[in-house]
Amino acid sequence: MTDDFNHVTVLLNEAVEQLAIKPAGIYVDMTLGGGGHTAHLLEQLNDEGRVIAFDQDETAIRHAEKRFEKEIASGKLQLVHRNFRYLTQTLTENGLLGVDGILYDLGVSSPQFDDAKRGFTYRMDAPLDMRMDQSQPLTAETIVNEWDFNDLVRIFKRYGEERFAKQIARAIEQKRKTERITRTLELVDLIKAGIPAATRRTGGHPAKRVFQAIRIAVNDELGAIEDSLEQALQALNPDGRVAVITFQSLEDRIVKVMFKEASSVKEPPANLPILPDDLPTADYALVNRKPIYPSEAELAANPRAHSAKLRVIKRL
């Protein structure tokens, strides 16, 4: 484990501000990471307030144990080394019936990208790993070498929106017939081989989409987001809020759709007489119709903020 777990938190003030913090409230940081949002939440609370922070990455948990030693000792902060899809189970174990706010900062944290040996980046040579929870058995190497051609094509298209999914999967399939693919830069070369040269010269790094797809598959990221958001909406106290920061379209689409469904009123059957007082109402409301984006100053200071979007919903 390294002590160097620096992470520039995106939309730090905006996300916490949108939770409309109650000083004595109970809040959940679903993505502890470097602890930026957790620290900002703790600053807003009095001695009765409490934060529960999730992370499946042991490195993040160990870093936070040092950084927040006093807050943990006082009971103001509880760290949970679990995937955030276990929210309901964790709250139940702690005797909590509801919370006042829940915050997500989705995607891979800067320290995970910057630690080459984790295998998340296509810019440095490393073992094909990509696990956020390093205790789980499934790795990127397993997917690349053992999943069949059709499954590779499916994830490259669905999770990476890669136009040349078949060609890349074919290049991988041919290579692994002779030797196992174990390194990130080996995979980068195979991806390049599957993409026409003219296409490789534009639109960013050619391996970006496939690496994203494999990472999502390794960590079941989209399934975990759906599971967790369902639980988060149910866990809110009245006036409680969920704030979600996303960094790519697949994540944002899930959040947008689930928030829209939760805040929409089901139409009554046609021609059924209903008194005004009996009209159905939604249990949730969108706090902002459109997502909140980083400021120009933040974009200038942190290039990784460019694709960030913040969406917020509240329980009525």
PDB file of N, CA and C in Angstrom, residues 133-184:
ATOM      1  N   ASP A 133     -11.874  -3.867  -6.229  1.00  0.00           N
ATOM      2  CA  ASP A 133     -11.791  -4.709  -5.031  1.00  0.00           C
ATOM      3  C   ASP A 133     -10.774  -5.802  -5.344  1.00  0.00           C
ATOM      4  N   GLN A 134      -9.575  -5.671  -4.781  1.00  0.00           N
ATOM      5  CA  GLN A 134      -8.503  -6.579  -5.158  1.00  0.00           C
ATOM      6  C   GLN A 134      -8.610  -7.961  -4.523  1.00  0.00           C
ATOM      7  N   SER A 135      -9.681  -8.179  -3.771  1.00  0.00           N
ATOM      8  CA  SER A 135      -9.905  -9.523  -3.216  1.00  0.00           C
ATOM      9  C   SER A 135     -10.780 -10.371  -4.137  1.00  0.00           C
ATOM     10  N   GLN A 136     -11.395  -9.753  -5.150  1.00  0.00           N
ATOM     11  CA  GLN A 136     -12.277 -10.526  -6.030  1.00  0.00           C
ATOM     12  C   GLN A 136     -11.444 -11.319  -7.036  1.00  0.00           C
ATOM     13  N   PRO A 137     -11.944 -12.463  -7.499  1.00  0.00           N
ATOM     14  CA  PRO A 137     -11.154 -13.305  -8.413  1.00  0.00           C
ATOM     15  C   PRO A 137     -11.114 -12.814  -9.856  1.00  0.00           C
ATOM     16  N   LEU A 138     -12.170 -12.189 -10.353  1.00  0.00           N
ATOM     17  CA  LEU A 138     -12.228 -11.812 -11.768  1.00  0.00           C
ATOM     18  C   LEU A 138     -11.312 -10.626 -12.053  1.00  0.00           C
ATOM     19  N   THR A 139     -10.410 -10.798 -13.026  1.00  0.00           N
ATOM     20  CA  THR A 139      -9.503  -9.732 -13.444  1.00  0.00           C
ATOM     21  C   THR A 139      -9.667  -9.466 -14.936  1.00  0.00           C
ATOM     22  N   ALA A 140      -9.035  -8.381 -15.397  1.00  0.00           N
ATOM     23  CA  ALA A 140      -9.041  -8.077 -16.828  1.00  0.00           C
ATOM     24  C   ALA A 140      -8.347  -9.188 -17.612  1.00  0.00           C
ATOM     25  N   GLU A 141      -7.319  -9.771 -17.041  1.00  0.00           N
ATOM     26  CA  GLU A 141      -6.606 -10.862 -17.725  1.00  0.00           C
ATOM     27  C   GLU A 141      -7.543 -12.044 -17.988  1.00  0.00           C
ATOM     28  N   THR A 142      -8.381 -12.370 -17.018  1.00  0.00           N
ATOM     29  CA  THR A 142      -9.348 -13.468 -17.192  1.00  0.00           C
ATOM     30  C   THR A 142     -10.291 -13.172 -18.350  1.00  0.00           C
ATOM     31  N   ILE A 143     -10.819 -11.956 -18.374  1.00  0.00           N
ATOM     32  CA  ILE A 143     -11.762 -11.591 -19.442  1.00  0.00           C
ATOM     33  C   ILE A 143     -11.091 -11.657 -20.809  1.00  0.00           C
ATOM     34  N   VAL A 144      -9.926 -11.057 -20.925  1.00  0.00           N
ATOM     35  CA  VAL A 144      -9.235 -10.984 -22.221  1.00  0.00           C
ATOM     36  C   VAL A 144      -8.858 -12.370 -22.742  1.00  0.00           C
ATOM     37  N   ASN A 145      -8.495 -13.275 -21.844  1.00  0.00           N
ATOM     38  CA  ASN A 145      -7.999 -14.582 -22.279  1.00  0.00           C
ATOM     39  C   ASN A 145      -9.035 -15.693 -22.281  1.00  0.00           C
ATOM     40  N   GLU A 146     -10.100 -15.546 -21.479  1.00  0.00           N
ATOM     41  CA  GLU A 146     -11.005 -16.686 -21.292  1.00  0.00           C
ATOM     42  C   GLU A 146     -12.435 -16.446 -21.746  1.00  0.00           C
ATOM     43  N   TRP A 147     -12.856 -15.188 -21.877  1.00  0.00           N
ATOM     44  CA  TRP A 147     -14.211 -14.942 -22.384  1.00  0.00           C
ATOM     45  C   TRP A 147     -14.233 -15.181 -23.881  1.00  0.00           C
ATOM     46  N   ASP A 148     -15.360 -15.737 -24.373  1.00  0.00           N
ATOM     47  CA  ASP A 148     -15.378 -16.060 -25.800  1.00  0.00           C
ATOM     48  C   ASP A 148     -15.561 -14.806 -26.667  1.00  0.00           C
ATOM     49  N   PHE A 149     -15.359 -14.991 -27.945  1.00  0.00           N
ATOM     50  CA  PHE A 149     -15.364 -13.895 -28.917  1.00  0.00           C
ATOM     51  C   PHE A 149     -16.634 -13.046 -28.820  1.00  0.00           C
ATOM     52  N   ASN A 150     -17.793 -13.711 -28.762  1.00  0.00           N
ATOM     53  CA  ASN A 150     -19.061 -12.980 -28.745  1.00  0.00           C
ATOM     54  C   ASN A 150     -19.226 -12.139 -27.474  1.00  0.00           C
ATOM     55  N   ASP A 151     -18.740 -12.637 -26.351  1.00  0.00           N
ATOM     56  CA  ASP A 151     -18.819 -11.869 -25.112  1.00  0.00           C
ATOM     57  C   ASP A 151     -17.905 -10.649 -25.155  1.00  0.00           C
ATOM     58  N   LEU A 152     -16.735 -10.813 -25.754  1.00  0.00           N
ATOM     59  CA  LEU A 152     -15.835  -9.664 -25.911  1.00  0.00           C
ATOM     60  C   LEU A 152     -16.477  -8.601 -26.796  1.00  0.00           C
ATOM     61  N   VAL A 153     -17.043  -9.023 -27.911  1.00  0.00           N
ATOM     62  CA  VAL A 153     -17.715  -8.074 -28.812  1.00  0.00           C
ATOM     63  C   VAL A 153     -18.841  -7.351 -28.078  1.00  0.00           C
ATOM     64  N   ARG A 154     -19.602  -8.111 -27.306  1.00  0.00           N
ATOM     65  CA  ARG A 154     -20.744  -7.523 -26.576  1.00  0.00           C
ATOM     66  C   ARG A 154     -20.287  -6.433 -25.613  1.00  0.00           C
ATOM     67  N   ILE A 155     -19.274  -6.708 -24.790  1.00  0.00           N
ATOM     68  CA  ILE A 155     -18.863  -5.693 -23.808  1.00  0.00           C
ATOM     69  C   ILE A 155     -18.162  -4.515 -24.475  1.00  0.00           C
ATOM     70  N   PHE A 156     -17.409  -4.772 -25.550  1.00  0.00           N
ATOM     71  CA  PHE A 156     -16.742  -3.660 -26.241  1.00  0.00           C
ATOM     72  C   PHE A 156     -17.772  -2.703 -26.836  1.00  0.00           C
ATOM     73  N   LYS A 157     -18.859  -3.265 -27.349  1.00  0.00           N
ATOM     74  CA  LYS A 157     -19.919  -2.426 -27.924  1.00  0.00           C
ATOM     75  C   LYS A 157     -20.747  -1.755 -26.834  1.00  0.00           C
ATOM     76  N   ARG A 158     -21.188  -2.551 -25.869  1.00  0.00           N
ATOM     77  CA  ARG A 158     -22.145  -2.056 -24.881  1.00  0.00           C
ATOM     78  C   ARG A 158     -21.501  -1.116 -23.869  1.00  0.00           C
ATOM     79  N   TYR A 159     -20.311  -1.459 -23.403  1.00  0.00           N
ATOM     80  CA  TYR A 159     -19.678  -0.672 -22.346  1.00  0.00           C
ATOM     81  C   TYR A 159     -18.629   0.312 -22.864  1.00  0.00           C
ATOM     82  N   GLY A 160     -18.163   0.093 -24.097  1.00  0.00           N
ATOM     83  CA  GLY A 160     -17.153   0.980 -24.653  1.00  0.00           C
ATOM     84  C   GLY A 160     -17.628   1.743 -25.872  1.00  0.00           C
ATOM     85  N   GLU A 161     -18.802   1.357 -26.403  1.00  0.00           N
ATOM     86  CA  GLU A 161     -19.332   1.978 -27.621  1.00  0.00           C
ATOM     87  C   GLU A 161     -18.262   2.012 -28.713  1.00  0.00           C
ATOM     88  N   GLU A 162     -17.561   0.874 -28.818  1.00  0.00           N
ATOM     89  CA  GLU A 162     -16.457   0.742 -29.758  1.00  0.00           C
ATOM     90  C   GLU A 162     -16.960   0.257 -31.125  1.00  0.00           C
ATOM     91  N   ARG A 163     -16.712   1.059 -32.160  1.00  0.00           N
ATOM     92  CA  ARG A 163     -17.175   0.724 -33.525  1.00  0.00           C
ATOM     93  C   ARG A 163     -16.485  -0.509 -34.093  1.00  0.00           C
ATOM     94  N   PHE A 164     -15.247  -0.745 -33.694  1.00  0.00           N
ATOM     95  CA  PHE A 164     -14.475  -1.841 -34.271  1.00  0.00           C
ATOM     96  C   PHE A 164     -14.364  -3.012 -33.292  1.00  0.00           C
ATOM     97  N   ALA A 165     -15.450  -3.259 -32.560  1.00  0.00           N
ATOM     98  CA  ALA A 165     -15.456  -4.301 -31.532  1.00  0.00           C
ATOM     99  C   ALA A 165     -15.100  -5.679 -32.089  1.00  0.00           C
ATOM    100  N   LYS A 166     -15.678  -6.039 -33.220  1.00  0.00           N
ATOM    101  CA  LYS A 166     -15.418  -7.368 -33.796  1.00  0.00           C
ATOM    102  C   LYS A 166     -13.969  -7.521 -34.218  1.00  0.00           C
ATOM    103  N   GLN A 167     -13.432  -6.503 -34.868  1.00  0.00           N
ATOM    104  CA  GLN A 167     -12.051  -6.582 -35.335  1.00  0.00           C
ATOM    105  C   GLN A 167     -11.075  -6.696 -34.162  1.00  0.00           C
ATOM    106  N   ILE A 168     -11.329  -5.945 -33.099  1.00  0.00           N
ATOM    107  CA  ILE A 168     -10.454  -5.986 -31.920  1.00  0.00           C
ATOM    108  C   ILE A 168     -10.562  -7.339 -31.223  1.00  0.00           C
ATOM    109  N   ALA A 169     -11.792  -7.834 -31.078  1.00  0.00           N
ATOM    110  CA  ALA A 169     -11.998  -9.145 -30.459  1.00  0.00           C
ATOM    111  C   ALA A 169     -11.324 -10.244 -31.268  1.00  0.00           C
ATOM    112  N   ARG A 170     -11.345 -10.110 -32.593  1.00  0.00           N
ATOM    113  CA  ARG A 170     -10.698 -11.102 -33.464  1.00  0.00           C
ATOM    114  C   ARG A 170      -9.186 -11.070 -33.270  1.00  0.00           C
ATOM    115  N   ALA A 171      -8.615  -9.877 -33.162  1.00  0.00           N
ATOM    116  CA  ALA A 171      -7.170  -9.759 -32.950  1.00  0.00           C
ATOM    117  C   ALA A 171      -6.770 -10.393 -31.625  1.00  0.00           C
ATOM    118  N   ILE A 172      -7.591 -10.186 -30.582  1.00  0.00           N
ATOM    119  CA  ILE A 172      -7.333 -10.789 -29.274  1.00  0.00           C
ATOM    120  C   ILE A 172      -7.433 -12.306 -29.368  1.00  0.00           C
ATOM    121  N   GLU A 173      -8.477 -12.782 -30.050  1.00  0.00           N
ATOM    122  CA  GLU A 173      -8.703 -14.217 -30.194  1.00  0.00           C
ATOM    123  C   GLU A 173      -7.528 -14.905 -30.887  1.00  0.00           C
ATOM    124  N   GLN A 174      -7.001 -14.289 -31.935  1.00  0.00           N
ATOM    125  CA  GLN A 174      -5.875 -14.872 -32.667  1.00  0.00           C
ATOM    126  C   GLN A 174      -4.619 -14.919 -31.796  1.00  0.00           C
ATOM    127  N   LYS A 175      -4.362 -13.858 -31.064  1.00  0.00           N
ATOM    128  CA  LYS A 175      -3.154 -13.781 -30.239  1.00  0.00           C
ATOM    129  C   LYS A 175      -3.177 -14.806 -29.119  1.00  0.00           C
ATOM    130  N   ARG A 176      -4.305 -14.979 -28.456  1.00  0.00           N
ATOM    131  CA  ARG A 176      -4.348 -15.858 -27.282  1.00  0.00           C
ATOM    132  C   ARG A 176      -4.316 -17.340 -27.667  1.00  0.00           C
ATOM    133  N   LYS A 177      -4.439 -17.641 -28.958  1.00  0.00           N
ATOM    134  CA  LYS A 177      -4.272 -19.025 -29.407  1.00  0.00           C
ATOM    135  C   LYS A 177      -2.837 -19.495 -29.215  1.00  0.00           C
ATOM    136  N   THR A 178      -1.892 -18.559 -29.285  1.00  0.00           N
ATOM    137  CA  THR A 178      -0.476 -18.908 -29.189  1.00  0.00           C
ATOM    138  C   THR A 178       0.135 -18.576 -27.837  1.00  0.00           C
ATOM    139  N   GLU A 179      -0.351 -17.517 -27.186  1.00  0.00           N
ATOM    140  CA  GLU A 179       0.185 -17.184 -25.860  1.00  0.00           C
ATOM    141  C   GLU A 179      -0.831 -16.351 -25.078  1.00  0.00           C
ATOM    142  N   ARG A 180      -0.758 -16.451 -23.762  1.00  0.00           N
ATOM    143  CA  ARG A 180      -1.665 -15.722 -22.894  1.00  0.00           C
ATOM    144  C   ARG A 180      -1.295 -14.236 -22.899  1.00  0.00           C
ATOM    145  N   ILE A 181      -2.326 -13.379 -22.920  1.00  0.00           N
ATOM    146  CA  ILE A 181      -2.124 -11.931 -22.908  1.00  0.00           C
ATOM    147  C   ILE A 181      -2.163 -11.486 -21.447  1.00  0.00           C
ATOM    148  N   THR A 182      -1.060 -10.925 -20.958  1.00  0.00           N
ATOM    149  CA  THR A 182      -0.967 -10.641 -19.529  1.00  0.00           C
ATOM    150  C   THR A 182      -0.668  -9.183 -19.196  1.00  0.00           C
ATOM    151  N   ARG A 183      -0.304  -8.364 -20.187  1.00  0.00           N
ATOM    152  CA  ARG A 183       0.136  -6.999 -19.914  1.00  0.00           C
ATOM    153  C   ARG A 183      -0.750  -5.973 -20.623  1.00  0.00           C
ATOM    154  N   THR A 184      -0.865  -4.803 -20.008  1.00  0.00           N
ATOM    155  CA  THR A 184      -1.720  -3.748 -20.579  1.00  0.00           C
ATOM    156  C   THR A 184      -1.242  -3.306 -21.953  1.00  0.00           C
TER     157      THR A 184
END
